[in-house]
GROMACS .gro file of C-alpha atoms in nm:
model
  382
    1MET     CA    1  -6.056   6.063   2.912
    2LYS     CA    2  -6.170   5.705   2.963
    3LYS     CA    3  -6.281   5.685   2.597
    4ILE     CA    4  -5.937   5.802   2.479
    5THR     CA    5  -5.765   5.548   2.703
    6SER     CA    6  -5.983   5.263   2.576
    7ARG     CA    7  -5.925   5.364   2.214
    8LEU     CA    8  -5.547   5.373   2.270
    9ALA     CA    9  -5.562   5.029   2.430
   10ALA     CA   10  -5.762   4.893   2.135
   11LEU     CA   11  -5.513   5.045   1.890
   12ALA     CA   12  -5.221   4.889   2.079
   13THR     CA   13  -5.393   4.550   2.075
   14LEU     CA   14  -5.449   4.578   1.699
   15LEU     CA   15  -5.083   4.664   1.640
   16LEU     CA   16  -4.975   4.364   1.848
   17LEU     CA   17  -5.199   4.135   1.644
   18LEU     CA   18  -5.057   4.269   1.317
   19CYS     CA   19  -4.699   4.218   1.441
   20SER     CA   20  -4.774   3.861   1.546
   21MET     CA   21  -4.906   3.792   1.194
   22THR     CA   22  -4.609   3.943   1.008
   23LEU     CA   23  -4.317   3.830   1.223
   24PRO     CA   24  -4.331   3.456   1.131
   25ALA     CA   25  -4.285   3.543   0.761
   26PHE     CA   26  -3.942   3.690   0.837
   27ALA     CA   27  -3.844   3.420   1.087
   28SER     CA   28  -3.900   3.140   0.836
   29GLY     CA   29  -3.608   3.259   0.619
   30GLN     CA   30  -3.810   3.252   0.298
   31THR     CA   31  -3.677   3.428  -0.011
   32THR     CA   32  -3.844   3.576  -0.316
   33ASP     CA   33  -3.838   3.240  -0.492
   34ASN     CA   34  -4.029   3.076  -0.203
   35THR     CA   35  -3.726   2.865  -0.112
   36SER     CA   36  -3.595   2.882   0.245
   37ASP     CA   37  -3.224   2.949   0.292
   38GLY     CA   38  -3.181   2.610   0.459
   39ASP     CA   39  -3.308   2.433   0.145
   40LYS     CA   40  -3.054   2.596  -0.084
   41GLU     CA   41  -2.779   2.341  -0.141
   42LEU     CA   42  -2.419   2.441  -0.205
   43GLN     CA   43  -2.343   2.409  -0.577
   44TYR     CA   44  -2.010   2.438  -0.761
   45TYR     CA   45  -2.006   2.475  -1.140
   46LEU     CA   46  -1.744   2.307  -1.357
   47GLY     CA   47  -1.629   2.304  -1.718
   48THR     CA   48  -1.602   2.542  -2.015
   49PRO     CA   49  -1.669   2.436  -2.376
   50VAL     CA   50  -1.393   2.450  -2.638
   51ASN     CA   51  -1.388   2.387  -3.011
   52ALA     CA   52  -1.237   2.038  -3.048
   53GLY     CA   53  -1.196   2.052  -3.428
   54TRP     CA   54  -1.380   1.799  -3.642
   55ASP     CA   55  -1.323   1.426  -3.661
   56THR     CA   56  -1.002   1.459  -3.455
   57GLY     CA   57  -1.108   1.245  -3.160
   58TYR     CA   58  -1.213   1.562  -2.976
   59SER     CA   59  -0.844   1.633  -2.922
   60LYS     CA   60  -0.827   2.002  -3.023
   61GLN     CA   61  -0.870   2.283  -2.772
   62LYS     CA   62  -0.951   2.600  -2.962
   63GLU     CA   63  -1.127   2.900  -2.817
   64ILE     CA   64  -1.479   2.951  -2.948
   65ALA     CA   65  -1.435   3.254  -3.176
   66GLN     CA   66  -1.696   3.507  -3.285
   67ASN     CA   67  -1.753   3.339  -3.621
   68ASP     CA   68  -1.808   3.000  -3.453
   69PRO     CA   69  -2.169   2.869  -3.457
   70HIS     CA   70  -2.128   2.799  -3.083
   71PHE     CA   71  -2.035   3.159  -3.001
   72GLY     CA   72  -2.247   3.347  -2.747
   73TRP     CA   73  -2.454   3.063  -2.601
   74THR     CA   74  -2.409   2.766  -2.367
   75LEU     CA   75  -2.532   2.413  -2.421
   76GLY     CA   76  -2.554   2.338  -2.049
   77LYS     CA   77  -2.369   2.341  -1.721
   78PHE     CA   78  -2.220   2.077  -1.493
   79PHE     CA   79  -2.227   2.131  -1.118
   80VAL     CA   80  -2.143   1.937  -0.802
   81SER     CA   81  -2.361   1.938  -0.489
   82GLY     CA   82  -2.379   1.746  -0.162
   83HIS     CA   83  -2.041   1.858  -0.023
   84THR     CA   84  -1.957   2.056   0.289
   85ARG     CA   85  -1.662   2.258   0.161
   86VAL     CA   86  -1.456   2.303  -0.157
   87THR     CA   87  -1.085   2.377  -0.177
   88GLU     CA   88  -0.819   2.338  -0.450
   89ASP     CA   89  -0.532   2.099  -0.509
   90GLU     CA   90  -0.183   2.192  -0.628
   91ASN     CA   91  -0.308   2.209  -0.990
   92GLY     CA   92  -0.597   2.442  -0.911
   93ASP     CA   93  -0.860   2.171  -0.957
   94PRO     CA   94  -1.146   2.167  -0.703
   95VAL     CA   95  -1.142   1.927  -0.409
   96PHE     CA   96  -1.484   1.859  -0.255
   97LEU     CA   97  -1.479   1.774   0.115
   98LYS     CA   98  -1.753   1.546   0.246
   99THR     CA   99  -1.855   1.470   0.604
  100VAL     CA  100  -2.097   1.222   0.760
  101GLY     CA  101  -2.430   1.236   0.575
  102ASP     CA  102  -2.292   1.407   0.263
  103THR     CA  103  -2.359   1.260  -0.082
  104VAL     CA  104  -2.137   1.425  -0.341
  105THR     CA  105  -2.328   1.428  -0.671
  106LEU     CA  106  -2.252   1.553  -1.023
  107TRP     CA  107  -2.539   1.708  -1.219
  108PHE     CA  108  -2.591   1.839  -1.571
  109HIS     CA  109  -2.834   2.118  -1.654
  110LEU     CA  110  -2.927   2.123  -2.024
  111GLU     CA  111  -3.009   2.478  -2.134
  112GLN     CA  112  -3.080   2.426  -2.505
  113GLU     CA  113  -3.325   2.240  -2.725
  114ILE     CA  114  -3.088   2.003  -2.905
  115ASP     CA  115  -3.296   2.027  -3.226
  116GLN     CA  116  -3.290   2.407  -3.223
  117LEU     CA  117  -2.973   2.537  -3.060
  118ASP     CA  118  -2.969   2.904  -2.961
  119GLY     CA  119  -3.322   2.921  -3.098
  120LYS     CA  120  -3.196   2.864  -3.454
  121GLU     CA  121  -3.356   2.593  -3.667
  122ASN     CA  122  -3.036   2.541  -3.867
  123LEU     CA  123  -2.829   2.451  -3.555
  124THR     CA  124  -2.874   2.103  -3.406
  125ILE     CA  125  -2.683   1.840  -3.211
  126ALA     CA  126  -2.568   1.590  -3.471
  127ALA     CA  127  -2.551   1.213  -3.433
  128ASP     CA  128  -2.176   1.144  -3.435
  129THR     CA  129  -2.175   0.794  -3.585
  130ASN     CA  130  -1.795   0.763  -3.598
  131GLY     CA  131  -1.689   0.942  -3.285
  132SER     CA  132  -1.381   0.864  -3.075
  133ASP     CA  133  -1.197   1.020  -2.782
  134THR     CA  134  -0.819   1.038  -2.804
  135TYR     CA  135  -0.758   1.146  -2.444
  136PHE     CA  136  -0.954   0.859  -2.284
  137GLY     CA  137  -0.856   0.605  -2.550
  138VAL     CA  138  -1.217   0.545  -2.656
  139GLU     CA  139  -1.212   0.387  -3.003
  140LYS     CA  140  -1.434   0.492  -3.294
  141GLY     CA  141  -1.798   0.407  -3.265
  142ASN     CA  142  -2.146   0.552  -3.262
  143PHE     CA  143  -2.133   0.834  -3.007
  144GLY     CA  144  -2.490   0.934  -3.084
  145ARG     CA  145  -2.604   1.283  -2.987
  146GLY     CA  146  -2.341   1.365  -2.729
  147THR     CA  147  -2.121   1.126  -2.530
  148LEU     CA  148  -2.037   1.162  -2.161
  149ILE     CA  149  -1.716   1.000  -2.030
  150VAL     CA  150  -1.622   0.960  -1.661
  151ARG     CA  151  -1.296   0.816  -1.529
  152HIS     CA  152  -1.194   0.750  -1.165
  153ARG     CA  153  -0.855   0.719  -0.994
  154ASP     CA  154  -0.832   0.558  -0.648
  155TYR     CA  155  -0.600   0.626  -0.354
  156GLN     CA  156  -0.343   0.381  -0.497
  157ASN     CA  157  -0.307   0.600  -0.809
  158ASN     CA  158  -0.487   0.339  -1.019
  159TRP     CA  159  -0.707   0.469  -1.303
  160ASP     CA  160  -1.022   0.270  -1.374
  161GLU     CA  161  -1.143   0.214  -1.726
  162PRO     CA  162  -1.351   0.513  -1.843
  163VAL     CA  163  -1.728   0.478  -1.822
  164VAL     CA  164  -1.886   0.588  -2.152
  165TYR     CA  165  -2.247   0.708  -2.184
  166THR     CA  166  -2.329   0.738  -2.555
  167ASN     CA  167  -2.625   0.937  -2.692
  168TYR     CA  168  -2.626   1.118  -2.359
  169LEU     CA  169  -2.797   1.443  -2.460
  170SER     CA  170  -3.080   1.269  -2.640
  171ALA     CA  171  -3.143   0.981  -2.400
  172ASN     CA  172  -3.057   1.120  -2.057
  173ALA     CA  173  -3.080   1.499  -2.044
  174GLU     CA  174  -3.401   1.703  -2.042
  175THR     CA  175  -3.404   2.069  -2.139
  176GLY     CA  176  -3.429   2.298  -1.837
  177ALA     CA  177  -3.390   2.015  -1.585
  178ASP     CA  178  -3.105   1.910  -1.354
  179THR     CA  179  -3.003   1.555  -1.450
  180GLN     CA  180  -2.806   1.346  -1.203
  181VAL     CA  181  -2.491   1.207  -1.359
  182GLU     CA  182  -2.330   1.004  -1.080
  183LEU     CA  183  -2.262   0.980  -0.706
  184PHE     CA  184  -1.898   1.003  -0.597
  185GLU     CA  185  -1.687   0.862  -0.316
  186GLU     CA  186  -1.326   0.948  -0.235
  187GLY     CA  187  -1.096   0.965  -0.534
  188ASP     CA  188  -0.994   1.174  -0.836
  189TYR     CA  189  -1.222   1.216  -1.137
  190GLU     CA  190  -1.205   1.330  -1.498
  191VAL     CA  191  -1.522   1.411  -1.691
  192ALA     CA  192  -1.580   1.502  -2.056
  193LEU     CA  193  -1.888   1.574  -2.264
  194ASP     CA  194  -1.818   1.534  -2.638
  195TYR     CA  195  -2.079   1.661  -2.882
  196GLU     CA  196  -2.105   1.755  -3.247
  197ILE     CA  197  -2.302   2.048  -3.394
  198LYS     CA  198  -2.453   2.049  -3.740
  199ASP     CA  199  -2.491   2.390  -3.906
  200SER     CA  200  -2.737   2.373  -4.198
  201LYS     CA  201  -2.716   2.721  -4.344
  202ALA     CA  202  -2.898   2.633  -4.665
  203GLU     CA  203  -3.179   2.389  -4.739
  204ALA     CA  204  -3.371   2.283  -5.047
  205PHE     CA  205  -3.692   2.081  -5.035
  206GLY     CA  206  -3.625   2.010  -4.664
  207VAL     CA  207  -3.277   1.872  -4.732
  208SER     CA  208  -2.965   2.040  -4.588
  209LEU     CA  209  -2.719   2.153  -4.852
  210LEU     CA  210  -2.351   2.123  -4.762
  211PRO     CA  211  -2.398   2.128  -4.384
  212MET     CA  212  -2.098   2.222  -4.168
  213TYR     CA  213  -1.996   2.008  -3.871
  214SER     CA  214  -1.792   2.106  -3.566
  215ASP     CA  215  -1.693   1.907  -3.256
  216TYR     CA  216  -1.701   2.053  -2.904
  217ARG     CA  217  -1.587   1.934  -2.567
  218ILE     CA  218  -1.650   2.023  -2.202
  219PHE     CA  219  -1.374   1.874  -1.987
  220PHE     CA  220  -1.288   1.910  -1.617
  221ARG     CA  221  -1.121   1.739  -1.324
  222PHE     CA  222  -1.212   1.727  -0.956
  223SER     CA  223  -1.145   1.525  -0.641
  224VAL     CA  224  -1.352   1.406  -0.346
  225ARG     CA  225  -1.205   1.370   0.002
  226ASN     CA  226  -1.342   1.296   0.348
  227GLY     CA  227  -1.327   1.614   0.555
  228ASN     CA  228  -1.280   1.433   0.886
  229CYS     CA  229  -0.950   1.386   1.067
  230MET     CA  230  -0.999   1.069   1.269
  231VAL     CA  231  -0.837   0.732   1.323
  232TYR     CA  232  -1.005   0.454   1.521
  233PRO     CA  233  -0.784   0.219   1.725
  234PHE     CA  234  -0.943  -0.114   1.821
  235ASP     CA  235  -0.836  -0.374   2.077
  236VAL     CA  236  -0.675  -0.671   1.904
  237LYS     CA  237  -0.870  -0.932   2.102
  238THR     CA  238  -1.193  -0.770   2.218
  239LYS     CA  239  -1.238  -0.559   1.899
  240ALA     CA  240  -1.363  -0.276   2.122
  241GLU     CA  241  -1.280   0.079   2.017
  242LEU     CA  242  -1.010   0.242   2.230
  243THR     CA  243  -1.058   0.607   2.317
  244ASN     CA  244  -0.787   0.861   2.390
  245THR     CA  245  -0.569   0.769   2.696
  246ALA     CA  246  -0.706   0.413   2.695
  247VAL     CA  247  -0.510   0.117   2.835
  248THR     CA  248  -0.497  -0.231   2.683
  249GLU     CA  249  -0.291  -0.541   2.757
  250ASN     CA  250  -0.366  -0.696   2.419
  251GLY     CA  251  -0.248  -0.435   2.170
  252PHE     CA  252  -0.443  -0.248   1.903
  253TYR     CA  253  -0.487  -0.201   1.529
  254LEU     CA  254  -0.574   0.110   1.328
  255ASP     CA  255  -0.893   0.166   1.130
  256LEU     CA  256  -0.931   0.476   0.908
  257ALA     CA  257  -1.301   0.410   0.831
  258LYS     CA  258  -1.219   0.421   0.457
  259SER     CA  259  -1.062   0.768   0.474
  260ARG     CA  260  -0.774   0.687   0.241
  261TYR     CA  261  -0.609   1.027   0.214
  262LEU     CA  262  -0.516   1.098   0.578
  263ASP     CA  263  -0.154   1.120   0.695
  264ILE     CA  264  -0.089   0.906   1.005
  265ASP     CA  265   0.224   0.901   1.221
  266ILE     CA  266   0.279   0.690   1.530
  267LYS     CA  267   0.535   0.733   1.807
  268LYS     CA  268   0.629   0.459   2.054
  269GLU     CA  269   0.788   0.535   2.393
  270VAL     CA  270   0.915   0.307   2.670
  271LEU     CA  271   1.064   0.368   3.014
  272GLN     CA  272   1.444   0.358   3.044
  273GLU     CA  273   1.664   0.384   3.351
  274GLY     CA  274   1.869   0.703   3.331
  275ALA     CA  275   2.076   0.930   3.549
  276ASP     CA  276   1.760   1.090   3.686
  277GLY     CA  277   1.570   0.766   3.730
  278LEU     CA  278   1.308   0.628   3.490
  279THR     CA  279   1.247   0.850   3.184
  280GLU     CA  280   1.056   0.819   2.858
  281ASP     CA  281   1.262   0.702   2.562
  282VAL     CA  282   1.136   0.719   2.202
  283ARG     CA  283   1.181   0.387   2.024
  284PHE     CA  284   1.034   0.490   1.689
  285ASN     CA  285   0.840   0.775   1.527
  286ARG     CA  286   0.724   0.681   1.179
  287PRO     CA  287   0.435   0.684   0.931
  288ALA     CA  288   0.151   0.435   0.978
  289LYS     CA  289  -0.130   0.304   0.759
  290ASP     CA  290  -0.476   0.158   0.779
  291GLY     CA  291  -0.477  -0.186   0.944
  292ASP     CA  292  -0.137  -0.160   1.116
  293CYS     CA  293  -0.121  -0.361   1.441
  294TYR     CA  294   0.083  -0.290   1.756
  295THR     CA  295   0.112  -0.542   2.041
  296GLU     CA  296   0.450  -0.467   2.204
  297GLU     CA  297   0.449  -0.290   2.539
  298GLY     CA  298   0.486   0.084   2.518
  299ILE     CA  299   0.320   0.422   2.506
  300TYR     CA  300   0.184   0.502   2.160
  301THR     CA  301   0.098   0.849   2.035
  302ILE     CA  302  -0.107   0.846   1.714
  303THR     CA  303  -0.114   1.170   1.511
  304VAL     CA  304  -0.359   1.209   1.221
  305SER     CA  305  -0.342   1.502   0.977
  306ASN     CA  306  -0.579   1.606   0.699
  307ARG     CA  307  -0.378   1.794   0.436
  308TYR     CA  308  -0.694   1.943   0.282
  309THR     CA  309  -0.835   2.098   0.601
  310GLY     CA  310  -0.514   2.153   0.797
  311GLN     CA  311  -0.666   1.977   1.099
  312GLN     CA  312  -0.478   1.738   1.328
  313THR     CA  313  -0.592   1.483   1.587
  314GLN     CA  314  -0.385   1.301   1.850
  315LYS     CA  315  -0.459   0.991   2.056
  316LYS     CA  316  -0.237   0.837   2.323
  317LEU     CA  317  -0.263   0.468   2.424
  318TYR     CA  318  -0.072   0.234   2.650
  319VAL     CA  319  -0.011  -0.132   2.574
  320GLY     CA  320   0.103  -0.330   2.877
  321THR     CA  321   0.046  -0.388   3.248
  322ASP     CA  322   0.282  -0.142   3.420
  323ASN     CA  323   0.077   0.078   3.657
  324LEU     CA  324   0.323   0.366   3.632
  325LEU     CA  325   0.279   0.384   3.256
  326LYS     CA  326  -0.096   0.344   3.288
  327ALA     CA  327  -0.103   0.653   3.508
  328TYR     CA  328   0.132   0.839   3.274
  329VAL     CA  329  -0.107   0.790   2.980
  330THR     CA  330  -0.429   0.838   3.177
  331THR     CA  331  -0.339   1.145   3.384
  332GLY     CA  332  -0.098   1.328   3.157
  333LEU     CA  333   0.142   1.380   3.449
  334SER     CA  334   0.515   1.329   3.410
  335ILE     CA  335   0.682   1.010   3.532
  336GLN     CA  336   0.863   1.205   3.801
  337GLU     CA  337   0.538   1.359   3.933
  338ILE     CA  338   0.361   1.022   3.942
  339ARG     CA  339   0.654   0.860   4.126
  340HIS     CA  340   0.655   1.150   4.373
  341GLN     CA  341   0.284   1.099   4.451
  342VAL     CA  342   0.331   0.723   4.490
  343GLU     CA  343   0.620   0.783   4.733
  344LYS     CA  344   0.384   1.001   4.940
  345GLY     CA  345   0.138   0.711   4.968
  346ALA     CA  346  -0.083   0.747   4.658
  347GLU     CA  347  -0.201   0.435   4.477
  348ILE     CA  348  -0.254   0.371   4.106
  349GLY     CA  349  -0.575   0.199   4.006
  350GLU     CA  350  -0.616  -0.062   3.732
  351ASP     CA  351  -0.751   0.209   3.502
  352GLY     CA  352  -0.448   0.432   3.560
  353THR     CA  353  -0.615   0.684   3.790
  354ILE     CA  354  -0.422   0.803   4.098
  355GLN     CA  355  -0.582   0.787   4.441
  356THR     CA  356  -0.416   0.978   4.722
  357LYS     CA  357  -0.453   0.894   5.093
  358LYS     CA  358  -0.698   1.177   5.129
  359HIS     CA  359  -0.915   1.042   4.853
  360ARG     CA  360  -0.899   0.686   4.985
  361TRP     CA  361  -1.055   0.799   5.314
  362ILE     CA  362  -1.348   0.974   5.149
  363LEU     CA  363  -1.552   0.665   5.058
  364PRO     CA  364  -1.522   0.489   5.398
  365VAL     CA  365  -1.611   0.811   5.581
  366LEU     CA  366  -1.908   0.871   5.355
  367GLY     CA  367  -2.020   0.512   5.407
  368ILE     CA  368  -2.004   0.545   5.786
  369ALA     CA  369  -2.195   0.874   5.773
  370VAL     CA  370  -2.472   0.720   5.562
  371LEU     CA  371  -2.505   0.420   5.795
  372ALA     CA  372  -2.519   0.649   6.100
  373GLY     CA  373  -2.795   0.852   5.936
  374ILE     CA  374  -2.999   0.540   5.863
  375VAL     CA  375  -2.967   0.425   6.225
  376LEU     CA  376  -3.081   0.764   6.358
  377VAL     CA  377  -3.386   0.762   6.128
  378LEU     CA  378  -3.487   0.411   6.238
  379ARG     CA  379  -3.454   0.502   6.608
  380SER     CA  380  -3.662   0.815   6.565
  381ARG     CA  381  -3.950   0.609   6.421
  382ARG     CA  382  -3.970   0.374   6.722
   0.00000   0.00000   0.00000
């Protein structure tokens, strides 16, 4: 019986050792391609090629038909990485939302050998020596073997001049590799890859006889927006950041931290004498913008909305020296409730907090108790 028990114990120990060796492999999150799930970056693919005619400034948009030399294979793919979330605008174009630490990047993955497209020796990327782009207004010139064009629009609806990368496929892209195109900040973008294909169906003595040329274009639009929903008010004089329910005598200005696409509204309230005593009265409730400054006395409620995430943030500040209004902003109590507490003997501190009679006795009593304890300890040691 003892032998059986010892053998069972040994078997149990062996099983425990095996489990301890196999469990970490599952806990690490590794996949069949030896890449952990945490290392896989979110990617969003963009663009579909069309037949752009020939020598038309890449202006045509014809579907690639079955008899087209480009039918059935893809030159490469564009994709965006480094974002936290993707949504769509009113036109159905993607909007990439970035947060702190994100670097939104456009990449191009070349899938073909440009001297042997689709594995066919007669298909190559041609050097377009008199290329032009009608849409971007790029005049005729040597486009080389593929031209990449990028254009940016800022928050003021101003389009920059397009950036043109000629001979892109030959000089910048490597077959089978992901090539970084550009890093992107907030704004709207248009991207096009123009390229020409040479189809040499017949050759004699190494020379192409009556080659056929066709132009193709991959075009897409996208936008980049900050995914946060924050505004930062700063004291006009001290330049210190003011948090929610803060009090300042100097006034404040707004800082959006370069988030140009947030909607900001600001409401100002003051106290007015009415039939029921002092009440809050709205003086204005209007849109605001980055850099706006407010120095007049009043209670300000700042509301920030992000139209792409649906999130909203509010901050309430008081500009002035009135203790009643300080308490109103700091505590969130109504004016009537604060006045009622003051009438019962409560006091309002400089920071807007309310101290009742009960609370005001706590510190002196605690102080006396501590002193009495110290005296007793000293007497006991004599």
